[in-house]
């Protein structure tokens, strides 16, 4: 008896989800978003914008295929332009989803349970957007399969010393594991939707997708093993993908690119802007769908803190970049940084400093982290800042490298912008489609957060 | 409530043993350092400073790493943080001794660092350019600045921790948590510039933006290995025998594994980038470290500093086994010494692989004196924070 009393009096950590939820209400609330016939205007509007931009994307891609990459602003010496900037930006956004789903799972950070599903979806769609750019950028995209080492009559292999080839493997592995992880995590919830829907078509579709999930103890045991294994596989991917992306730059000896700390710096930047995207999606969604009890202020606060921490690592990187450029006593390194700060791209550089270093310092204050509207604005600022960062790294280093006679500036054309905005459209299109037809929050994982689930949770083998 | 059932004061048998260890280790340390000083008089010129520098950087790294983990646990919370608080605080309190032990390095600047010679600098345009940063007064000023910062963090965290024990007021914890964020930031930046000043500038032409991060990861790793080995040792005595559970070691073991991986990731990235770039101003660093005897040390690092501990620490059972994880931790500490020797020594000997007996005596000397002082500090306070807000949770950890 005395022991029970002790247990009751034990100081609990602040609850991750709002009080008052039961297993039933959690399931009701999350599945209702999908199973209802009524679609909120917010959804229709966002989906519409996404669809319109997707059409813009299709238009620009058709034009690109018809006329060639010349419709973009890429000219020697700046051959990487927007396409690679967007590639790095999009793939970075994906990283937060993997961090949340894999690393935070392994670290027993249970608050992740209510944001991991849509963050993983975000990862998938961001990787889809990212993966298209290198292919579109090839000029002859129909020959993209040359990047794979397939057996061919000419006995030609891709150059395995090139990080661009490593990219092919890194990104395709990443896409595969992310898709698997996301789908495996969905299965119990698909079965819930199958059991709850009243429409025959929906029951049939969800039923097929749930792969015969019955929720037996054996299913759960296999499920737990699979998800831990996938989390273990996905964890190194959080680091490896952006590390390989950073090798695209560092392996080249271009001034401003060949810097040894690029791998961790790129990874930190990726997580930074990924969490910004998580916030930019979570904040509107939770108000529109009334999910503030599940995605609480505590979640936003935690995401804000991670943004601040990774933002500080990025700030450290900028500081070391400038210091080391001076410390090298190498005229090309000096010039590379000097051009960035005071050259033709100075406005982009200082904007990114504002967005990525100055602005996030406000996140030290709990007031800002506790205010969803401000946090949303801050997240958008960081997204813009991180895009500018990649743009400045790529374009300024290529535009002015060793010989002044080979210098040349980059000017984006309207098709550069159209392709970029188009992928934002593709992302929105896919994401809102996902919101409409699949549960955006993991139903069964949120149920484990409830106080009622506590006993079972603690007896479960870890 | 478990906290009321346990007495966190150091019991008599532990106090006696701590005193005995302290005396013995301290005596060995003093003798070894005396031998090293003797070597300074009769041994090869400059060898004293060369041996002293790398040993000093190693043990400073353990103290600073403990300070960083202490601040990290205030930031993140968690049961693992409560059990390491007292040892980490005691390690942070050794910083005044380390500040004192820095004096020989200041004396050794002309021997160790070529940039401190006006004639060498005058003949070298690169060094002329860097002389704005690499000059003796500024070097000293920066060192003073780092130490002031570290000593302040250590003093502040220990002061409020003592206050928390005495008054049980929640204010103390808030104060410490408030310093933790800026403190970790200061630690990261200061360790970066410390590594540039004291080790990287041994070869003043070479540079790498990864270098500071390597030391940050290295310090985190050495100190976590030290804390694990110490906790397992203490767990043979009351009250730690009743506090420390497999879950605690499992958590700490995960952090150890993470630090091993981060170190390997940083090291390999730096190597790959410099190796493929193959630029005349960067590659000498590795050419020097991959020839002669250094090559074997480099291989030892790959196997012993990464592959072996990585493979072993993946095992869950092993992380929960008191004896095995403490052995791995001690092995990692040894590998940290090899790593710092490999980083620092080749430049001071102009690339010749010439380990000296003074390398050993300086290592034992500084280590012995540092450890004795650490044990003195550890014996001063109860082994667990009496009023940490997560104390109950930490004691229950692994007992549910």
PDB file of C-alpha atoms in Angstrom, chain B residues 83-239:
ATOM      1  CA  UNK B  83      24.748   9.700 -11.606  1.00  0.00           C
ATOM      2  CA  UNK B  84      27.664  11.424 -13.325  1.00  0.00           C
ATOM      3  CA  UNK B  85      27.065  14.797 -11.691  1.00  0.00           C
ATOM      4  CA  UNK B  86      29.391  14.453  -8.728  1.00  0.00           C
ATOM      5  CA  UNK B  87      32.344  12.864 -10.531  1.00  0.00           C
ATOM      6  CA  UNK B  88      31.977  15.401 -13.338  1.00  0.00           C
ATOM      7  CA  UNK B  89      31.859  18.266 -10.861  1.00  0.00           C
ATOM      8  CA  UNK B  90      34.970  16.942  -9.141  1.00  0.00           C
ATOM      9  CA  UNK B  91      36.741  16.698 -12.505  1.00  0.00           C
ATOM     10  CA  UNK B  92      35.719  20.273 -13.298  1.00  0.00           C
ATOM     11  CA  UNK B  93      37.221  21.344  -9.970  1.00  0.00           C
ATOM     12  CA  UNK B  94      40.624  20.101 -11.144  1.00  0.00           C
ATOM     13  CA  UNK B  95      40.782  22.971 -13.644  1.00  0.00           C
ATOM     14  CA  UNK B  96      42.657  25.311 -11.267  1.00  0.00           C
ATOM     15  CA  UNK B  97      45.410  22.679 -11.019  1.00  0.00           C
ATOM     16  CA  UNK B  98      45.451  22.388 -14.804  1.00  0.00           C
ATOM     17  CA  UNK B  99      45.722  26.156 -15.120  1.00  0.00           C
ATOM     18  CA  UNK B 100      48.807  25.930 -12.917  1.00  0.00           C
ATOM     19  CA  UNK B 101      50.198  23.045 -14.932  1.00  0.00           C
ATOM     20  CA  UNK B 102      49.886  25.185 -18.082  1.00  0.00           C
ATOM     21  CA  UNK B 103      52.856  27.315 -16.961  1.00  0.00           C
ATOM     22  CA  UNK B 104      55.505  24.901 -18.354  1.00  0.00           C
ATOM     23  CA  UNK B 105      53.855  25.169 -21.773  1.00  0.00           C
ATOM     24  CA  UNK B 106      54.102  28.950 -21.633  1.00  0.00           C
ATOM     25  CA  UNK B 107      57.783  28.568 -20.822  1.00  0.00           C
ATOM     26  CA  UNK B 108      58.111  26.071 -23.651  1.00  0.00           C
ATOM     27  CA  UNK B 109      56.565  28.260 -26.369  1.00  0.00           C
ATOM     28  CA  UNK B 110      59.931  29.094 -27.993  1.00  0.00           C
ATOM     29  CA  UNK B 111      60.855  25.399 -28.069  1.00  0.00           C
ATOM     30  CA  UNK B 112      57.523  24.107 -29.294  1.00  0.00           C
ATOM     31  CA  UNK B 113      56.216  26.669 -31.746  1.00  0.00           C
ATOM     32  CA  UNK B 114      58.256  27.834 -34.694  1.00  0.00           C
ATOM     33  CA  UNK B 115      55.989  30.846 -35.158  1.00  0.00           C
ATOM     34  CA  UNK B 116      57.392  32.322 -31.946  1.00  0.00           C
ATOM     35  CA  UNK B 117      60.768  32.991 -33.566  1.00  0.00           C
ATOM     36  CA  UNK B 118      61.055  36.362 -35.244  1.00  0.00           C
ATOM     37  CA  UNK B 119      63.724  35.205 -37.710  1.00  0.00           C
ATOM     38  CA  UNK B 120      61.677  32.236 -38.920  1.00  0.00           C
ATOM     39  CA  UNK B 121      58.610  34.419 -39.334  1.00  0.00           C
ATOM     40  CA  UNK B 122      60.591  37.097 -41.183  1.00  0.00           C
ATOM     41  CA  UNK B 123      61.709  34.535 -43.765  1.00  0.00           C
ATOM     42  CA  UNK B 124      58.254  33.104 -44.332  1.00  0.00           C
ATOM     43  CA  UNK B 125      55.447  35.151 -45.912  1.00  0.00           C
ATOM     44  CA  UNK B 126      52.781  32.710 -44.717  1.00  0.00           C
ATOM     45  CA  UNK B 127      53.882  33.058 -41.119  1.00  0.00           C
ATOM     46  CA  UNK B 128      54.103  36.814 -41.531  1.00  0.00           C
ATOM     47  CA  UNK B 129      50.486  36.815 -42.533  1.00  0.00           C
ATOM     48  CA  UNK B 130      49.535  34.657 -39.564  1.00  0.00           C
ATOM     49  CA  UNK B 131      51.656  36.560 -37.060  1.00  0.00           C
ATOM     50  CA  UNK B 132      48.697  38.779 -36.335  1.00  0.00           C
ATOM     51  CA  UNK B 133      47.154  35.730 -34.668  1.00  0.00           C
ATOM     52  CA  UNK B 134      50.145  33.520 -33.916  1.00  0.00           C
ATOM     53  CA  UNK B 135      52.250  35.714 -31.640  1.00  0.00           C
ATOM     54  CA  UNK B 136      53.260  35.183 -28.067  1.00  0.00           C
ATOM     55  CA  UNK B 137      51.272  37.943 -26.275  1.00  0.00           C
ATOM     56  CA  UNK B 138      48.048  37.079 -28.100  1.00  0.00           C
ATOM     57  CA  UNK B 139      48.642  33.352 -27.580  1.00  0.00           C
ATOM     58  CA  UNK B 140      49.003  33.957 -23.863  1.00  0.00           C
ATOM     59  CA  UNK B 141      46.020  36.309 -23.771  1.00  0.00           C
ATOM     60  CA  UNK B 142      43.813  33.740 -25.449  1.00  0.00           C
ATOM     61  CA  UNK B 143      44.963  31.024 -23.057  1.00  0.00           C
ATOM     62  CA  UNK B 144      44.146  33.252 -20.111  1.00  0.00           C
ATOM     63  CA  UNK B 145      40.755  33.947 -21.625  1.00  0.00           C
ATOM     64  CA  UNK B 146      39.970  30.241 -22.116  1.00  0.00           C
ATOM     65  CA  UNK B 147      40.997  29.434 -18.577  1.00  0.00           C
ATOM     66  CA  UNK B 148      38.959  32.288 -17.131  1.00  0.00           C
ATOM     67  CA  UNK B 149      35.903  30.994 -18.936  1.00  0.00           C
ATOM     68  CA  UNK B 150      36.424  27.372 -17.931  1.00  0.00           C
ATOM     69  CA  UNK B 151      37.237  28.266 -14.337  1.00  0.00           C
ATOM     70  CA  UNK B 152      34.150  30.431 -14.143  1.00  0.00           C
ATOM     71  CA  UNK B 153      31.891  27.635 -15.435  1.00  0.00           C
ATOM     72  CA  UNK B 154      33.467  25.158 -13.043  1.00  0.00           C
ATOM     73  CA  UNK B 155      33.238  27.517 -10.071  1.00  0.00           C
ATOM     74  CA  UNK B 156      29.670  28.540 -10.833  1.00  0.00           C
ATOM     75  CA  UNK B 157      28.338  25.004 -11.327  1.00  0.00           C
ATOM     76  CA  UNK B 158      30.081  23.719  -8.197  1.00  0.00           C
ATOM     77  CA  UNK B 159      28.974  26.653  -6.112  1.00  0.00           C
ATOM     78  CA  UNK B 160      25.314  26.246  -6.981  1.00  0.00           C
ATOM     79  CA  UNK B 161      25.501  22.495  -6.692  1.00  0.00           C
ATOM     80  CA  UNK B 162      26.807  22.906  -3.151  1.00  0.00           C
ATOM     81  CA  UNK B 163      24.037  25.400  -2.529  1.00  0.00           C
ATOM     82  CA  UNK B 164      21.473  22.914  -3.824  1.00  0.00           C
ATOM     83  CA  UNK B 165      22.743  20.252  -1.418  1.00  0.00           C
ATOM     84  CA  UNK B 166      22.590  22.659   1.490  1.00  0.00           C
ATOM     85  CA  UNK B 167      19.326  24.498   0.885  1.00  0.00           C
ATOM     86  CA  UNK B 168      17.365  22.081  -1.327  1.00  0.00           C
ATOM     87  CA  UNK B 169      16.157  25.132  -3.209  1.00  0.00           C
ATOM     88  CA  UNK B 170      14.999  24.663  -6.819  1.00  0.00           C
ATOM     89  CA  UNK B 171      16.602  28.010  -7.671  1.00  0.00           C
ATOM     90  CA  UNK B 172      20.022  26.385  -7.714  1.00  0.00           C
ATOM     91  CA  UNK B 173      19.028  23.988 -10.446  1.00  0.00           C
ATOM     92  CA  UNK B 174      17.548  26.778 -12.536  1.00  0.00           C
ATOM     93  CA  UNK B 175      20.749  28.784 -12.157  1.00  0.00           C
ATOM     94  CA  UNK B 176      22.868  25.882 -13.324  1.00  0.00           C
ATOM     95  CA  UNK B 177      20.553  25.109 -16.220  1.00  0.00           C
ATOM     96  CA  UNK B 178      20.702  28.758 -17.269  1.00  0.00           C
ATOM     97  CA  UNK B 179      24.481  28.652 -17.527  1.00  0.00           C
ATOM     98  CA  UNK B 180      24.489  25.318 -19.357  1.00  0.00           C
ATOM     99  CA  UNK B 181      23.447  26.594 -22.814  1.00  0.00           C
ATOM    100  CA  UNK B 182      25.910  29.482 -23.069  1.00  0.00           C
ATOM    101  CA  UNK B 183      28.468  27.343 -21.229  1.00  0.00           C
ATOM    102  CA  UNK B 184      28.401  24.558 -23.788  1.00  0.00           C
ATOM    103  CA  UNK B 185      28.657  27.185 -26.505  1.00  0.00           C
ATOM    104  CA  UNK B 186      31.721  28.701 -24.856  1.00  0.00           C
ATOM    105  CA  UNK B 187      33.222  25.260 -24.405  1.00  0.00           C
ATOM    106  CA  UNK B 188      32.809  24.447 -28.102  1.00  0.00           C
ATOM    107  CA  UNK B 189      34.345  27.677 -29.335  1.00  0.00           C
ATOM    108  CA  UNK B 190      37.133  27.784 -26.746  1.00  0.00           C
ATOM    109  CA  UNK B 191      38.145  24.162 -27.314  1.00  0.00           C
ATOM    110  CA  UNK B 192      38.256  24.854 -31.052  1.00  0.00           C
ATOM    111  CA  UNK B 193      40.621  27.763 -30.673  1.00  0.00           C
ATOM    112  CA  UNK B 194      42.562  25.971 -27.949  1.00  0.00           C
ATOM    113  CA  UNK B 195      43.183  23.090 -30.342  1.00  0.00           C
ATOM    114  CA  UNK B 196      44.295  25.514 -33.049  1.00  0.00           C
ATOM    115  CA  UNK B 197      46.593  27.421 -30.692  1.00  0.00           C
ATOM    116  CA  UNK B 198      48.182  24.610 -28.764  1.00  0.00           C
ATOM    117  CA  UNK B 199      48.273  21.715 -31.173  1.00  0.00           C
ATOM    118  CA  UNK B 200      47.469  22.716 -34.756  1.00  0.00           C
ATOM    119  CA  UNK B 201      49.932  25.610 -34.727  1.00  0.00           C
ATOM    120  CA  UNK B 202      52.774  23.189 -33.971  1.00  0.00           C
ATOM    121  CA  UNK B 203      52.803  22.997 -37.782  1.00  0.00           C
ATOM    122  CA  UNK B 204      51.873  26.609 -38.466  1.00  0.00           C
ATOM    123  CA  UNK B 205      51.390  26.146 -42.206  1.00  0.00           C
ATOM    124  CA  UNK B 206      48.741  23.497 -41.917  1.00  0.00           C
ATOM    125  CA  UNK B 207      45.040  24.123 -41.374  1.00  0.00           C
ATOM    126  CA  UNK B 208      41.802  22.188 -41.248  1.00  0.00           C
ATOM    127  CA  UNK B 209      38.357  23.440 -40.351  1.00  0.00           C
ATOM    128  CA  UNK B 210      37.561  20.041 -38.824  1.00  0.00           C
ATOM    129  CA  UNK B 211      40.340  20.253 -36.275  1.00  0.00           C
ATOM    130  CA  UNK B 212      38.390  21.881 -33.463  1.00  0.00           C
ATOM    131  CA  UNK B 213      35.510  19.456 -33.893  1.00  0.00           C
ATOM    132  CA  UNK B 214      37.947  16.558 -33.592  1.00  0.00           C
ATOM    133  CA  UNK B 215      39.019  17.850 -30.202  1.00  0.00           C
ATOM    134  CA  UNK B 216      35.445  18.478 -29.138  1.00  0.00           C
ATOM    135  CA  UNK B 217      34.551  14.869 -29.962  1.00  0.00           C
ATOM    136  CA  UNK B 218      37.782  13.635 -28.435  1.00  0.00           C
ATOM    137  CA  UNK B 219      37.174  15.412 -25.147  1.00  0.00           C
ATOM    138  CA  UNK B 220      33.643  14.103 -24.978  1.00  0.00           C
ATOM    139  CA  UNK B 221      34.942  10.608 -25.573  1.00  0.00           C
ATOM    140  CA  UNK B 222      37.848  10.670 -23.101  1.00  0.00           C
ATOM    141  CA  UNK B 223      35.734  12.110 -20.331  1.00  0.00           C
ATOM    142  CA  UNK B 224      32.840   9.699 -20.872  1.00  0.00           C
ATOM    143  CA  UNK B 225      35.263   6.760 -20.816  1.00  0.00           C
ATOM    144  CA  UNK B 226      36.810   8.136 -17.634  1.00  0.00           C
ATOM    145  CA  UNK B 227      33.421   8.620 -15.961  1.00  0.00           C
ATOM    146  CA  UNK B 228      32.280   5.102 -16.825  1.00  0.00           C
ATOM    147  CA  UNK B 229      35.475   3.512 -15.509  1.00  0.00           C
ATOM    148  CA  UNK B 230      35.226   5.573 -12.325  1.00  0.00           C
ATOM    149  CA  UNK B 231      31.559   4.793 -11.706  1.00  0.00           C
ATOM    150  CA  UNK B 232      32.175   1.078 -12.078  1.00  0.00           C
ATOM    151  CA  UNK B 233      35.053   1.335  -9.620  1.00  0.00           C
ATOM    152  CA  UNK B 234      32.890   3.234  -7.144  1.00  0.00           C
ATOM    153  CA  UNK B 235      30.093   0.724  -7.564  1.00  0.00           C
ATOM    154  CA  UNK B 236      32.162  -1.739  -5.547  1.00  0.00           C
ATOM    155  CA  UNK B 237      31.440   0.410  -2.512  1.00  0.00           C
ATOM    156  CA  UNK B 238      28.410   1.766  -0.728  1.00  0.00           C
ATOM    157  CA  UNK B 239      26.446   3.844  -1.685  1.00  0.00           C
TER     158      UNK B 239
END
